[in-house]
Structure formats: structure tokens, C-alpha cells
PDB file of C-alpha atoms in Angstrom:
ATOM      1  CA  MET A1488      -0.022  -0.150   0.015  1.00  0.00           C
ATOM      2  CA  LEU A1489       2.350   2.191   0.872  1.00  0.00           C
ATOM      3  CA  GLY A1490       4.628   1.763  -2.161  1.00  0.00           C
ATOM      4  CA  LEU A1491       1.442   2.652  -4.488  1.00  0.00           C
ATOM      5  CA  ILE A1492       0.747   5.608  -2.566  1.00  0.00           C
ATOM      6  CA  LEU A1493       4.517   6.875  -3.231  1.00  0.00           C
ATOM      7  CA  SER A1494       4.296   5.723  -6.952  1.00  0.00           C
ATOM      8  CA  VAL A1495       1.226   7.691  -7.204  1.00  0.00           C
ATOM      9  CA  LEU A1496       3.089  10.693  -5.739  1.00  0.00           C
ATOM     10  CA  ARG A1497       5.520  10.809  -7.700  1.00  0.00           C
ATOM     11  CA  SER A1498       3.655  10.772 -11.232  1.00  0.00           C
ATOM     12  CA  SER A1499       3.109  13.878 -12.840  1.00  0.00           C
ATOM     13  CA  ASP A1500      -0.584  12.611 -13.882  1.00  0.00           C
ATOM     14  CA  LEU A1501      -1.610  12.827 -10.354  1.00  0.00           C
ATOM     15  CA  TRP A1502      -0.567  16.635  -9.824  1.00  0.00           C
ATOM     16  CA  ALA A1503      -1.554  17.483 -13.442  1.00  0.00           C
ATOM     17  CA  ALA A1504      -5.253  15.954 -12.520  1.00  0.00           C
ATOM     18  CA  THR A1505      -4.526  17.898  -8.872  1.00  0.00           C
ATOM     19  CA  LEU A1506      -4.020  21.326 -10.507  1.00  0.00           C
ATOM     20  CA  GLN A1507      -7.388  20.809 -12.936  1.00  0.00           C
ATOM     21  CA  PHE A1508      -9.667  19.932 -10.081  1.00  0.00           C
ATOM     22  CA  ALA A1509      -8.097  22.607  -8.315  1.00  0.00           C
ATOM     23  CA  ALA A1510      -8.656  25.285 -10.925  1.00  0.00           C
ATOM     24  CA  LEU A1511     -12.382  23.535 -10.999  1.00  0.00           C
ATOM     25  CA  LEU A1512     -13.112  24.441  -6.967  1.00  0.00           C
ATOM     26  CA  LEU A1513     -11.117  27.735  -7.232  1.00  0.00           C
ATOM     27  CA  LEU A1514     -13.424  29.574  -9.453  1.00  0.00           C
ATOM     28  CA  PRO A1515     -16.510  29.103  -6.833  1.00  0.00           C
ATOM     29  CA  ALA A1516     -14.342  29.538  -4.390  1.00  0.00           C
ATOM     30  CA  LEU A1517     -13.059  33.101  -5.487  1.00  0.00           C
ATOM     31  CA  GLY A1518     -16.607  33.780  -5.879  1.00  0.00           C
ATOM     32  CA  GLY A1519     -17.809  33.210  -2.873  1.00  0.00           C
ATOM     33  CA  VAL A1520     -14.639  35.137  -1.283  1.00  0.00           C
ATOM     34  CA  ILE A1521     -16.008  38.323  -3.112  1.00  0.00           C
ATOM     35  CA  SER A1522     -19.470  37.598  -2.093  1.00  0.00           C
ATOM     36  CA  GLU A1523     -18.829  37.312   1.566  1.00  0.00           C
ATOM     37  CA  ARG A1524     -16.415  39.782   1.763  1.00  0.00           C
ATOM     38  CA  SER A1525     -19.376  42.251   0.654  1.00  0.00           C
ATOM     39  CA  GLY A1526     -21.633  41.030   3.660  1.00  0.00           C
ATOM     40  CA  ILE A1527     -23.393  37.894   1.607  1.00  0.00           C
ATOM     41  CA  THR A1528     -23.358  34.814   2.861  1.00  0.00           C
ATOM     42  CA  ASN A1529     -23.182  32.432  -0.376  1.00  0.00           C
ATOM     43  CA  ILE A1530     -23.653  28.675   0.323  1.00  0.00           C
ATOM     44  CA  ALA A1531     -25.114  28.982  -3.286  1.00  0.00           C
ATOM     45  CA  MET A1532     -22.002  28.036  -5.197  1.00  0.00           C
ATOM     46  CA  GLU A1533     -23.237  24.436  -5.900  1.00  0.00           C
ATOM     47  CA  GLY A1534     -26.635  25.446  -7.356  1.00  0.00           C
ATOM     48  CA  MET A1535     -24.798  28.030  -9.470  1.00  0.00           C
ATOM     49  CA  MET A1536     -22.134  25.691 -10.982  1.00  0.00           C
ATOM     50  CA  LEU A1537     -24.858  23.230 -11.627  1.00  0.00           C
ATOM     51  CA  THR A1538     -26.837  25.424 -13.372  1.00  0.00           C
ATOM     52  CA  GLY A1539     -24.082  27.377 -15.546  1.00  0.00           C
ATOM     53  CA  ALA A1540     -22.444  23.407 -16.499  1.00  0.00           C
ATOM     54  CA  CYS A1541     -26.220  22.603 -18.065  1.00  0.00           C
ATOM     55  CA  ALA A1542     -26.589  25.841 -19.653  1.00  0.00           C
ATOM     56  CA  GLY A1543     -23.140  25.563 -21.163  1.00  0.00           C
ATOM     57  CA  VAL A1544     -23.924  22.365 -22.780  1.00  0.00           C
ATOM     58  CA  MET A1545     -26.972  23.215 -23.927  1.00  0.00           C
ATOM     59  CA  VAL A1546     -26.432  26.625 -25.293  1.00  0.00           C
ATOM     60  CA  ALA A1547     -23.155  24.824 -27.161  1.00  0.00           C
ATOM     61  CA  ARG A1548     -25.133  21.933 -28.831  1.00  0.00           C
ATOM     62  CA  ALA A1549     -28.069  24.916 -29.684  1.00  0.00           C
ATOM     63  CA  THR A1550     -25.417  26.821 -31.481  1.00  0.00           C
ATOM     64  CA  ASN A1551     -22.853  24.487 -32.205  1.00  0.00           C
ATOM     65  CA  ASN A1552     -20.422  26.844 -30.811  1.00  0.00           C
ATOM     66  CA  VAL A1553     -18.365  26.244 -27.191  1.00  0.00           C
ATOM     67  CA  LEU A1554     -17.565  29.939 -26.899  1.00  0.00           C
ATOM     68  CA  LEU A1555     -21.281  30.909 -27.080  1.00  0.00           C
ATOM     69  CA  GLY A1556     -21.828  27.717 -24.080  1.00  0.00           C
ATOM     70  CA  VAL A1557     -19.181  29.275 -22.023  1.00  0.00           C
ATOM     71  CA  VAL A1558     -21.219  32.673 -22.144  1.00  0.00           C
ATOM     72  CA  GLY A1559     -24.483  31.093 -21.763  1.00  0.00           C
ATOM     73  CA  ALA A1560     -23.356  28.994 -18.593  1.00  0.00           C
ATOM     74  CA  ILE A1561     -22.097  32.786 -17.306  1.00  0.00           C
ATOM     75  CA  VAL A1562     -25.030  34.023 -17.773  1.00  0.00           C
ATOM     76  CA  ALA A1563     -27.405  31.418 -16.491  1.00  0.00           C
ATOM     77  CA  ALA A1564     -25.413  31.391 -13.349  1.00  0.00           C
ATOM     78  CA  THR A1565     -25.384  35.093 -12.645  1.00  0.00           C
ATOM     79  CA  LEU A1566     -29.212  35.171 -13.253  1.00  0.00           C
ATOM     80  CA  ILE A1567     -29.048  32.919 -10.646  1.00  0.00           C
ATOM     81  CA  SER A1568     -27.366  34.524  -8.117  1.00  0.00           C
ATOM     82  CA  LEU A1569     -29.569  37.715  -8.510  1.00  0.00           C
ATOM     83  CA  ILE A1570     -32.087  36.160  -7.463  1.00  0.00           C
ATOM     84  CA  HIS A1571     -30.045  35.073  -4.216  1.00  0.00           C
ATOM     85  CA  ALA A1572     -28.862  38.810  -3.944  1.00  0.00           C
ATOM     86  CA  LEU A1573     -32.745  39.973  -4.179  1.00  0.00           C
ATOM     87  CA  VAL A1574     -33.792  37.567  -1.755  1.00  0.00           C
ATOM     88  CA  SER A1575     -31.125  38.432   0.869  1.00  0.00           C
ATOM     89  CA  ILE A1576     -30.634  42.201   0.242  1.00  0.00           C
ATOM     90  CA  ASN A1577     -34.049  43.502  -0.680  1.00  0.00           C
ATOM     91  CA  PHE A1578     -36.037  41.229   1.411  1.00  0.00           C
ATOM     92  CA  LYS A1579     -33.383  40.516   3.879  1.00  0.00           C
ATOM     93  CA  ALA A1580     -34.373  36.691   4.301  1.00  0.00           C
ATOM     94  CA  ASN A1581     -31.800  34.455   5.694  1.00  0.00           C
ATOM     95  CA  GLN A1582     -28.726  34.113   3.474  1.00  0.00           C
ATOM     96  CA  VAL A1583     -28.637  30.395   4.394  1.00  0.00           C
ATOM     97  CA  VAL A1584     -32.139  29.376   3.944  1.00  0.00           C
ATOM     98  CA  SER A1585     -31.806  31.107   0.404  1.00  0.00           C
ATOM     99  CA  GLY A1586     -28.683  29.392  -0.586  1.00  0.00           C
ATOM    100  CA  ILE A1587     -30.308  25.775   0.215  1.00  0.00           C
ATOM    101  CA  ALA A1588     -33.455  26.695  -1.616  1.00  0.00           C
ATOM    102  CA  ILE A1589     -31.125  27.978  -4.750  1.00  0.00           C
ATOM    103  CA  ASN A1590     -29.356  24.300  -4.746  1.00  0.00           C
ATOM    104  CA  LEU A1591     -32.585  22.464  -4.279  1.00  0.00           C
ATOM    105  CA  PHE A1592     -34.101  24.904  -7.501  1.00  0.00           C
ATOM    106  CA  ALA A1593     -30.811  24.593  -9.362  1.00  0.00           C
ATOM    107  CA  LEU A1594     -31.079  20.316  -9.102  1.00  0.00           C
ATOM    108  CA  GLY A1595     -34.796  20.131 -10.479  1.00  0.00           C
ATOM    109  CA  LEU A1596     -34.627  23.164 -12.891  1.00  0.00           C
ATOM    110  CA  THR A1597     -31.485  21.036 -14.748  1.00  0.00           C
ATOM    111  CA  ASN A1598     -33.265  17.813 -14.323  1.00  0.00           C
ATOM    112  CA  TYR A1599     -35.844  18.935 -16.020  1.00  0.00           C
ATOM    113  CA  ILE A1600     -34.735  21.125 -18.818  1.00  0.00           C
ATOM    114  CA  VAL A1601     -32.833  18.076 -19.746  1.00  0.00           C
ATOM    115  CA  PHE A1602     -35.645  15.796 -19.200  1.00  0.00           C
ATOM    116  CA  ILE A1603     -37.694  18.285 -21.797  1.00  0.00           C
ATOM    117  CA  GLN A1604     -34.868  19.089 -24.415  1.00  0.00           C
ATOM    118  CA  THR A1605     -33.545  15.069 -24.905  1.00  0.00           C
ATOM    119  CA  ALA A1606     -37.177  12.956 -23.885  1.00  0.00           C
ATOM    120  CA  GLY A1607     -35.632  11.445 -20.943  1.00  0.00           C
ATOM    121  CA  GLN A1608     -33.036   9.971 -22.817  1.00  0.00           C
ATOM    122  CA  GLY A1609     -30.204  12.296 -21.376  1.00  0.00           C
ATOM    123  CA  VAL A1610     -27.504  14.436 -23.281  1.00  0.00           C
ATOM    124  CA  PRO A1611     -25.187  12.368 -25.403  1.00  0.00           C
ATOM    125  CA  SER A1612     -21.884  13.226 -24.980  1.00  0.00           C
ATOM    126  CA  LEU A1613     -20.313  16.454 -26.779  1.00  0.00           C
ATOM    127  CA  ASN A1614     -18.010  16.007 -29.679  1.00  0.00           C
ATOM    128  CA  ASP A1615     -14.438  17.436 -29.706  1.00  0.00           C
ATOM    129  CA  SER A1616     -15.407  20.559 -31.542  1.00  0.00           C
ATOM    130  CA  LEU A1617     -18.020  21.573 -28.448  1.00  0.00           C
ATOM    131  CA  ARG A1618     -15.492  21.110 -25.760  1.00  0.00           C
ATOM    132  CA  LEU A1619     -13.185  23.493 -24.059  1.00  0.00           C
ATOM    133  CA  PRO A1620      -9.351  22.579 -25.496  1.00  0.00           C
ATOM    134  CA  GLN A1621      -6.577  22.022 -24.201  1.00  0.00           C
ATOM    135  CA  VAL A1622      -3.797  24.413 -24.454  1.00  0.00           C
ATOM    136  CA  SER A1623       0.218  22.704 -25.329  1.00  0.00           C
ATOM    137  CA  LEU A1624       2.527  25.425 -25.006  1.00  0.00           C
ATOM    138  CA  GLY A1625       5.131  24.597 -27.749  1.00  0.00           C
ATOM    139  CA  PRO A1626       8.556  22.909 -26.851  1.00  0.00           C
ATOM    140  CA  LEU A1627       8.043  23.969 -23.324  1.00  0.00           C
ATOM    141  CA  SER A1628       5.181  21.441 -22.943  1.00  0.00           C
ATOM    142  CA  ASN A1629       7.590  19.059 -23.008  1.00  0.00           C
ATOM    143  CA  ILE A1630       9.755  19.130 -20.253  1.00  0.00           C
ATOM    144  CA  PRO A1631       9.779  16.253 -18.121  1.00  0.00           C
ATOM    145  CA  PHE A1632       6.674  16.832 -14.913  1.00  0.00           C
ATOM    146  CA  ILE A1633       6.871  20.534 -15.425  1.00  0.00           C
ATOM    147  CA  GLY A1634       5.351  20.472 -19.094  1.00  0.00           C
ATOM    148  CA  PRO A1635       2.687  17.902 -18.399  1.00  0.00           C
ATOM    149  CA  VAL A1636       1.532  19.136 -15.144  1.00  0.00           C
ATOM    150  CA  PHE A1637       1.406  23.152 -15.371  1.00  0.00           C
ATOM    151  CA  LEU A1638       2.013  23.507 -19.473  1.00  0.00           C
ATOM    152  CA  GLN A1639      -0.723  20.716 -20.880  1.00  0.00           C
ATOM    153  CA  GLN A1640      -3.880  22.169 -19.014  1.00  0.00           C
ATOM    154  CA  ASN A1641      -7.392  23.253 -20.252  1.00  0.00           C
ATOM    155  CA  ILE A1642      -7.654  26.875 -21.207  1.00  0.00           C
ATOM    156  CA  ILE A1643     -10.100  27.508 -18.132  1.00  0.00           C
ATOM    157  CA  PHE A1644      -7.143  26.446 -15.977  1.00  0.00           C
ATOM    158  CA  TYR A1645      -5.372  29.583 -16.852  1.00  0.00           C
ATOM    159  CA  VAL A1646      -7.876  31.411 -17.144  1.00  0.00           C
ATOM    160  CA  ALA A1647      -8.665  30.626 -13.258  1.00  0.00           C
ATOM    161  CA  VAL A1648      -4.738  31.668 -12.649  1.00  0.00           C
ATOM    162  CA  VAL A1649      -5.532  34.959 -14.089  1.00  0.00           C
ATOM    163  CA  ILE A1650      -9.002  35.594 -12.195  1.00  0.00           C
ATOM    164  CA  LEU A1651      -6.802  34.717  -9.233  1.00  0.00           C
ATOM    165  CA  PHE A1652      -4.050  37.011  -9.350  1.00  0.00           C
ATOM    166  CA  ALA A1653      -7.118  39.782 -10.516  1.00  0.00           C
ATOM    167  CA  THR A1654      -8.944  39.515  -7.447  1.00  0.00           C
ATOM    168  CA  GLN A1655      -5.796  39.424  -4.998  1.00  0.00           C
ATOM    169  CA  PHE A1656      -5.230  42.780  -6.596  1.00  0.00           C
ATOM    170  CA  LEU A1657      -8.570  43.743  -7.066  1.00  0.00           C
ATOM    171  CA  LEU A1658      -9.591  43.551  -3.114  1.00  0.00           C
ATOM    172  CA  PHE A1659      -6.308  44.743  -1.557  1.00  0.00           C
ATOM    173  CA  HIS A1660      -4.980  47.206  -4.220  1.00  0.00           C
ATOM    174  CA  THR A1661      -7.555  49.114  -5.480  1.00  0.00           C
ATOM    175  CA  ASN A1662     -10.203  51.594  -4.272  1.00  0.00           C
ATOM    176  CA  PHE A1663     -12.906  49.517  -5.417  1.00  0.00           C
ATOM    177  CA  GLY A1664     -11.380  46.329  -3.321  1.00  0.00           C
ATOM    178  CA  LEU A1665     -11.559  48.875  -0.169  1.00  0.00           C
ATOM    179  CA  ARG A1666     -15.090  49.404  -0.782  1.00  0.00           C
ATOM    180  CA  ILE A1667     -16.121  45.801  -1.097  1.00  0.00           C
ATOM    181  CA  ARG A1668     -14.521  45.034   2.079  1.00  0.00           C
ATOM    182  CA  ALA A1669     -15.980  47.923   3.823  1.00  0.00           C
ATOM    183  CA  VAL A1670     -19.501  47.111   2.950  1.00  0.00           C
ATOM    184  CA  GLY A1671     -18.498  43.643   4.415  1.00  0.00           C
ATOM    185  CA  GLU A1672     -16.826  45.201   7.978  1.00  0.00           C
ATOM    186  CA  HIS A1673     -19.037  48.218   8.274  1.00  0.00           C
ATOM    187  CA  PRO A1674     -21.570  48.992   5.857  1.00  0.00           C
ATOM    188  CA  HIS A1675     -22.851  51.729   8.243  1.00  0.00           C
ATOM    189  CA  ALA A1676     -19.394  53.346   7.690  1.00  0.00           C
ATOM    190  CA  ALA A1677     -19.062  52.994   4.226  1.00  0.00           C
ATOM    191  CA  ASP A1678     -22.855  54.431   3.597  1.00  0.00           C
ATOM    192  CA  THR A1679     -21.715  57.336   5.377  1.00  0.00           C
ATOM    193  CA  ALA A1680     -18.482  57.591   3.021  1.00  0.00           C
ATOM    194  CA  GLY A1681     -20.876  57.498   0.346  1.00  0.00           C
ATOM    195  CA  VAL A1682     -20.551  54.110  -0.739  1.00  0.00           C
ATOM    196  CA  ASN A1683     -23.769  52.395  -1.982  1.00  0.00           C
ATOM    197  CA  VAL A1684     -23.773  49.431  -0.168  1.00  0.00           C
ATOM    198  CA  ARG A1685     -26.932  47.542  -1.873  1.00  0.00           C
ATOM    199  CA  LEU A1686     -25.467  48.191  -5.258  1.00  0.00           C
ATOM    200  CA  MET A1687     -21.442  46.881  -4.100  1.00  0.00           C
ATOM    201  CA  ARG A1688     -23.231  44.163  -2.550  1.00  0.00           C
ATOM    202  CA  TYR A1689     -25.407  42.898  -5.894  1.00  0.00           C
ATOM    203  CA  ILE A1690     -21.789  43.257  -7.864  1.00  0.00           C
ATOM    204  CA  CYS A1691     -20.454  40.946  -6.009  1.00  0.00           C
ATOM    205  CA  VAL A1692     -22.980  38.150  -5.647  1.00  0.00           C
ATOM    206  CA  GLY A1693     -22.985  38.597  -9.349  1.00  0.00           C
ATOM    207  CA  ALA A1694     -19.500  38.293  -9.460  1.00  0.00           C
ATOM    208  CA  SER A1695     -19.859  35.094  -7.726  1.00  0.00           C
ATOM    209  CA  GLY A1696     -22.575  33.849  -9.990  1.00  0.00           C
ATOM    210  CA  ALA A1697     -20.120  34.597 -13.361  1.00  0.00           C
ATOM    211  CA  PHE A1698     -17.091  32.533 -11.766  1.00  0.00           C
ATOM    212  CA  ALA A1699     -19.268  29.715 -10.433  1.00  0.00           C
ATOM    213  CA  GLY A1700     -21.088  29.769 -14.234  1.00  0.00           C
ATOM    214  CA  LEU A1701     -17.306  29.507 -15.426  1.00  0.00           C
ATOM    215  CA  ALA A1702     -16.405  26.562 -13.300  1.00  0.00           C
ATOM    216  CA  GLY A1703     -19.675  24.565 -14.329  1.00  0.00           C
ATOM    217  CA  ALA A1704     -19.168  25.464 -18.324  1.00  0.00           C
ATOM    218  CA  TYR A1705     -15.344  24.084 -17.358  1.00  0.00           C
ATOM    219  CA  LEU A1706     -16.523  21.168 -15.653  1.00  0.00           C
ATOM    220  CA  SER A1707     -19.411  20.076 -18.528  1.00  0.00           C
ATOM    221  CA  LEU A1708     -17.660  21.620 -21.439  1.00  0.00           C
ATOM    222  CA  GLY A1709     -14.024  21.040 -20.515  1.00  0.00           C
ATOM    223  CA  ILE A1710     -13.576  18.235 -17.767  1.00  0.00           C
ATOM    224  CA  ALA A1711     -16.754  15.652 -18.564  1.00  0.00           C
ATOM    225  CA  GLY A1712     -18.022  16.598 -22.161  1.00  0.00           C
ATOM    226  CA  VAL A1713     -21.324  16.113 -21.205  1.00  0.00           C
ATOM    227  CA  PHE A1714     -23.995  17.474 -18.703  1.00  0.00           C
ATOM    228  CA  THR A1715     -25.748  14.673 -16.234  1.00  0.00           C
ATOM    229  CA  SER A1716     -27.979  15.148 -13.167  1.00  0.00           C
ATOM    230  CA  ASN A1717     -26.256  16.630 -10.058  1.00  0.00           C
ATOM    231  CA  MET A1718     -23.004  16.333 -11.708  1.00  0.00           C
ATOM    232  CA  THR A1719     -21.603  18.674  -9.802  1.00  0.00           C
ATOM    233  CA  ALA A1720     -21.719  16.423  -6.542  1.00  0.00           C
ATOM    234  CA  GLY A1721     -20.734  18.735  -3.587  1.00  0.00           C
ATOM    235  CA  THR A1722     -17.941  20.515  -5.218  1.00  0.00           C
ATOM    236  CA  GLY A1723     -20.066  23.801  -4.919  1.00  0.00           C
ATOM    237  CA  PHE A1724     -19.302  23.083  -0.773  1.00  0.00           C
ATOM    238  CA  ILE A1725     -16.131  21.611  -1.262  1.00  0.00           C
ATOM    239  CA  ALA A1726     -15.279  25.065  -2.817  1.00  0.00           C
ATOM    240  CA  LEU A1727     -17.254  26.913   0.450  1.00  0.00           C
ATOM    241  CA  ALA A1728     -15.032  24.853   2.702  1.00  0.00           C
ATOM    242  CA  ALA A1729     -11.817  25.885   0.493  1.00  0.00           C
ATOM    243  CA  MET A1730     -13.139  29.803   1.002  1.00  0.00           C
ATOM    244  CA  ILE A1731     -13.824  29.372   4.918  1.00  0.00           C
ATOM    245  CA  PHE A1732     -10.212  27.095   4.948  1.00  0.00           C
ATOM    246  CA  GLY A1733      -8.382  30.052   3.276  1.00  0.00           C
ATOM    247  CA  LYS A1734      -9.854  32.501   5.750  1.00  0.00           C
ATOM    248  CA  TRP A1735     -11.913  34.705   2.810  1.00  0.00           C
ATOM    249  CA  THR A1736      -8.054  35.654   0.995  1.00  0.00           C
ATOM    250  CA  PRO A1737      -7.630  34.917  -2.802  1.00  0.00           C
ATOM    251  CA  TRP A1738      -4.512  33.146  -1.791  1.00  0.00           C
ATOM    252  CA  GLY A1739      -5.663  31.124   1.199  1.00  0.00           C
ATOM    253  CA  THR A1740      -8.270  29.551  -0.950  1.00  0.00           C
ATOM    254  CA  ALA A1741      -5.623  29.012  -3.839  1.00  0.00           C
ATOM    255  CA  GLY A1742      -4.185  27.167  -1.207  1.00  0.00           C
ATOM    256  CA  ALA A1743      -7.066  24.883   0.789  1.00  0.00           C
ATOM    257  CA  CYS A1744      -8.260  24.706  -3.237  1.00  0.00           C
ATOM    258  CA  VAL A1745      -4.762  22.554  -4.583  1.00  0.00           C
ATOM    259  CA  VAL A1746      -5.155  20.276  -1.036  1.00  0.00           C
ATOM    260  CA  PHE A1747      -8.786  18.996  -1.731  1.00  0.00           C
ATOM    261  CA  GLY A1748      -7.776  18.843  -5.329  1.00  0.00           C
ATOM    262  CA  LEU A1749      -5.154  16.722  -4.109  1.00  0.00           C
ATOM    263  CA  GLY A1750      -7.693  14.225  -2.291  1.00  0.00           C
ATOM    264  CA  GLU A1751     -10.390  14.384  -5.354  1.00  0.00           C
ATOM    265  CA  ALA A1752      -7.151  13.655  -7.653  1.00  0.00           C
ATOM    266  CA  LEU A1753      -6.035  10.800  -5.226  1.00  0.00           C
ATOM    267  CA  VAL A1754      -9.673   8.883  -5.447  1.00  0.00           C
ATOM    268  CA  SER A1755      -9.407   7.805  -8.852  1.00  0.00           C
ATOM    269  CA  ARG A1756      -5.514   6.827  -8.974  1.00  0.00           C
ATOM    270  CA  LEU A1757      -5.179   4.357  -5.524  1.00  0.00           C
ATOM    271  CA  GLN A1758      -7.772   1.882  -6.631  1.00  0.00           C
ATOM    272  CA  GLY A1759      -5.617  -1.302  -6.001  1.00  0.00           C
ATOM    273  CA  PRO A1760      -6.832  -4.849  -3.969  1.00  0.00           C
ATOM    274  CA  GLY A1761      -7.700  -4.530  -0.691  1.00  0.00           C
ATOM    275  CA  ILE A1762      -8.894  -0.708  -1.235  1.00  0.00           C
ATOM    276  CA  ASP A1763     -12.496  -0.292  -1.111  1.00  0.00           C
ATOM    277  CA  PRO A1764     -13.054   2.208  -3.983  1.00  0.00           C
ATOM    278  CA  ASN A1765     -16.323   3.438  -2.172  1.00  0.00           C
ATOM    279  CA  LEU A1766     -14.200   4.554   1.040  1.00  0.00           C
ATOM    280  CA  LEU A1767     -11.919   5.653  -1.361  1.00  0.00           C
ATOM    281  CA  SER A1768     -14.529   8.126  -2.867  1.00  0.00           C
ATOM    282  CA  THR A1769     -15.372   9.630   0.413  1.00  0.00           C
ATOM    283  CA  LEU A1770     -11.481  10.900   0.510  1.00  0.00           C
ATOM    284  CA  PRO A1771     -12.078  14.547  -0.461  1.00  0.00           C
ATOM    285  CA  TYR A1772     -15.471  14.492   1.736  1.00  0.00           C
ATOM    286  CA  ILE A1773     -13.415  13.641   4.734  1.00  0.00           C
ATOM    287  CA  LEU A1774     -10.197  16.349   3.832  1.00  0.00           C
ATOM    288  CA  THR A1775     -13.295  18.983   3.697  1.00  0.00           C
ATOM    289  CA  LEU A1776     -14.338  17.658   7.033  1.00  0.00           C
ATOM    290  CA  PHE A1777     -11.129  17.693   8.928  1.00  0.00           C
ATOM    291  CA  ALA A1778     -10.225  20.747   7.455  1.00  0.00           C
ATOM    292  CA  LEU A1779     -13.322  22.517   8.630  1.00  0.00           C
ATOM    293  CA  VAL A1780     -13.421  21.012  12.365  1.00  0.00           C
ATOM    294  CA  GLY A1781      -9.962  22.376  12.653  1.00  0.00           C
ATOM    295  CA  LEU A1782     -10.520  25.697  12.167  1.00  0.00           C
ATOM    296  CA  VAL A1783     -13.888  25.842  13.865  1.00  0.00           C
ATOM    297  CA  GLY A1784     -13.337  28.993  16.769  1.00  0.00           C
ATOM    298  CA  ARG A1785     -10.203  30.112  14.553  1.00  0.00           C
ATOM    299  CA  THR A1786     -11.253  31.905  11.590  1.00  0.00           C
ATOM    300  CA  ILE A1787     -13.194  35.220  11.725  1.00  0.00           C
ATOM    301  CA  PRO A1788     -15.588  36.051   8.485  1.00  0.00           C
ATOM    302  CA  PRO A1789     -16.178  39.479   7.558  1.00  0.00           C
ATOM    303  CA  ALA A1790     -17.845  41.359  10.365  1.00  0.00           C
ATOM    304  CA  ALA A1791     -21.344  41.885   8.534  1.00  0.00           C
ATOM    305  CA  ASP A1792     -21.202  38.541   6.453  1.00  0.00           C
ATOM    306  CA  GLY A1793     -24.886  37.211   6.563  1.00  0.00           C
ATOM    307  CA  ILE A1794     -26.017  40.653   8.169  1.00  0.00           C
ATOM    308  CA  PRO A1795     -28.846  42.556   6.438  1.00  0.00           C
ATOM    309  CA  TYR A1796     -28.265  46.056   5.808  1.00  0.00           C
ATOM    310  CA  GLU A1797     -31.030  48.677   7.322  1.00  0.00           C
ATOM    311  CA  PRO A1798     -29.810  52.017   6.122  1.00  0.00           C
ATOM    312  CA  GLY A1799     -29.680  54.586   9.144  1.00  0.00           C
ATOM    313  CA  THR A1800     -29.726  52.224  12.125  1.00  0.00           C
ATOM    314  CA  GLU A1801     -26.742  50.625  14.023  1.00  0.00           C
TER     315      GLU A1801
END
């Protein structure tokens, strides 16, 4: 068993898959960072991802264009996120309940759409022209270990890396990022300073939906090449855990995504005699639970996270 683990850990295939899964988690997790930094608790990333995955495949098949599929995924997930924003910001509903409701709604909606569109037959696998391409960076991709791991990934992986740097810069090096953090820490002070609290929160929740939609497109149009019922299978919740594990910071969240991505990659590569595959498939969720249990009481979310804003009150 130990020999199998050491052999797997030395494999470039394992680390390439780790980064693939990490990027899938990173996109919704960064959206969660932005949303919760503005004061809106967002556990609806699972539903947003699932909506994006479904919309991406449906639009790509209808238009025969994978780029339009990605756009469709982003738009659909953003619209779902704005429902969460409306309920949380304008109606001041419980944001956790709203998130759960959206997750359930997305599961039912996508199943219904697939049933109607395919007469219950299910969505067939996409051909290569409707899948997001793998990028190979010329001769550099042939460098042993480094090439297969870093330089032969799906195009969305590189987009996710750019978004990571952009999010870090936006939140901590721009006036707009300062406003986001202000409405999440002390919205009354931000309002007094002339910041439109509700508008900022709408923008941030919408951004979280867009990122989750892109992750959904990555899953269905890139990794899987098909849409199936509940294909996210808890990915959005693991992204939520990565956000908490990363203490609501982009770089910390990225590190957590790599850890959880490694757990996911190990599942399919530690198959062997005497190893129960059903037990092994729980590894990513066990890692998530250990991470969250270990951090209880030690992470501090933004002060106004999950608290509806009432103008003119303290």
C-alpha cells in the first residue's frame, strides 16, 4: 500500500489532475470570497455551478459553438445568483436558507430542462469541437514533469490563474476592493462615506455567480464533455470549505483548493487490491470535514457577513 502511494505521488499525472480539480474549485471559491467580503453569505455556489454546467452544454449544442456555451453558462449562473442577491439584500431573508433553496431549485430545474430537451434520453457526449480545448505551450510542454503538470492544462485553468491574481489585486490594491471590504466589515460607515452598499453587494454576488458559471462550463464542456444530473456532486460545497479554510483570502483559498484537489485526484489513482473504492471516494469529503473541524473557532469572517443591511440603523 505504501509503495502504491509513493508511486502515485511521484506521478506527473496525479499533479496535473490535482491542478485541474483545484482550478474547478478555485473559480466558485473566489466568487464566494468576493460575495462574503461584501457581507453576503453564499452557500449557493453548488446550484450556480450546476446551472452553469447545464446551460453551457445546452447552449453549445444549440449554437454549435463552445464559446457561446461558456457565455451561456456564465449568464445563467449570474441570473441565479441575482435571485440570491434580491432575496438577501432587498427582502433581507436568511441568507443560508436562500442558498439552500437555490441549490435545490437548480437541481430540479436542470433535471427538468434535460428531460424536456432530450425526451428523457439524457444528454449525449459532446464531440471534440464543442469541448473546451487543452492548451499545449509548444516545446515547453515537453519538459519532464513541469510540462505535463503546468503547461498542458485546459484553457480554463489558465483563466482561473489570471482570475486569482486579478481578485487578489482587486480586493487589496484598488479603491473598489476597499469599498467591497468596507461594506462587508462596516456597511454603515461605508454608507456614510458615500458607498452604495446595496449596489456593491449586488455586484459582488453577481460576480460570484459568473465565476461559478464559468466553473460549471469548465466541468461540463471541459472536464466531462457531457451534462448529467447533479454532476457537481458537492463541488460547490467543497469550494465553500476551501474559502473558509483560506480565511476569505484569494491566496489562502487557492492553497486550500490545491489540498482538496489532491484529495480528489488521489481517489481514482489509489485503486488497488484490498482498497474499497466506495470508501476511497469519500476522501475529498473527509479532507473537507477535517479542515472545517480544525478551523472552528479560529477563522473570523467579515464582521457583517450574513447580516442584512438596514440603512440608518446601527
